[in-house]
Amino acid sequence: QVQLVESGGGLVQAGGSLSVSCAASGRTFSSYAMGWFRQAPGKEREFVAAISWSGGYTYYADSVKGRFTISRDNAKNTVYLQMSRLKPEDTAVYTCAAVNAPWRRTSWTDSGMDYWGKGTLVTVSS
């Protein structure tokens, strides 16, 4: 069982930067690949970024590539999402998820994840 708690959301101006974190409970955190998803008002949840259990592989949605960076610290049981050059369309609830599956076989969709956090709101003002 893994419990995920996000933090770090808030209000930021367009063009600014913000980092959100996801703290995991459980001693097996390092065996899980981790992902960030987001859901904007009135829209379906979408994939944002993912990182393998070792941190050696990362994967990004085209909409955030070059602006967002995912990282993890297995000693702290935490995964991070550093967001820069934020746009109003990045406004959403950001949620982290964990999956215990081989990296190449992981489907970064809602049904592909094993555990979810409750999310943290990021608002980008224009």
PDB file of C-alpha atoms in Angstrom, residues 26 28 34 39 41 46 76 78 89 99 103 125:
ATOM      1  CA  GLY A  26       5.665   2.978   2.546  1.00  0.00           C
ATOM      2  CA  THR A  28       8.636   0.260  -1.264  1.00  0.00           C
ATOM      3  CA  MET A  34       5.763   7.786 -10.556  1.00  0.00           C
ATOM      4  CA  GLN A  39      -7.161  18.058 -14.546  1.00  0.00           C
ATOM      5  CA  PRO A  41     -11.736  22.806 -14.876  1.00  0.00           C
ATOM      6  CA  GLU A  46      -4.410  14.205 -18.647  1.00  0.00           C
ATOM      7  CA  LYS A  76      13.003  11.085   0.916  1.00  0.00           C
ATOM      8  CA  THR A  78       9.342  12.172  -2.749  1.00  0.00           C
ATOM      9  CA  GLU A  89      -3.622  26.811 -19.697  1.00  0.00           C
ATOM     10  CA  VAL A  99       2.574   2.235 -10.553  1.00  0.00           C
ATOM     11  CA  TRP A 103       8.709   0.987 -17.384  1.00  0.00           C
ATOM     12  CA  SER A 125      -2.892  34.029 -13.869  1.00  0.00           C
TER      13      SER A 125
END
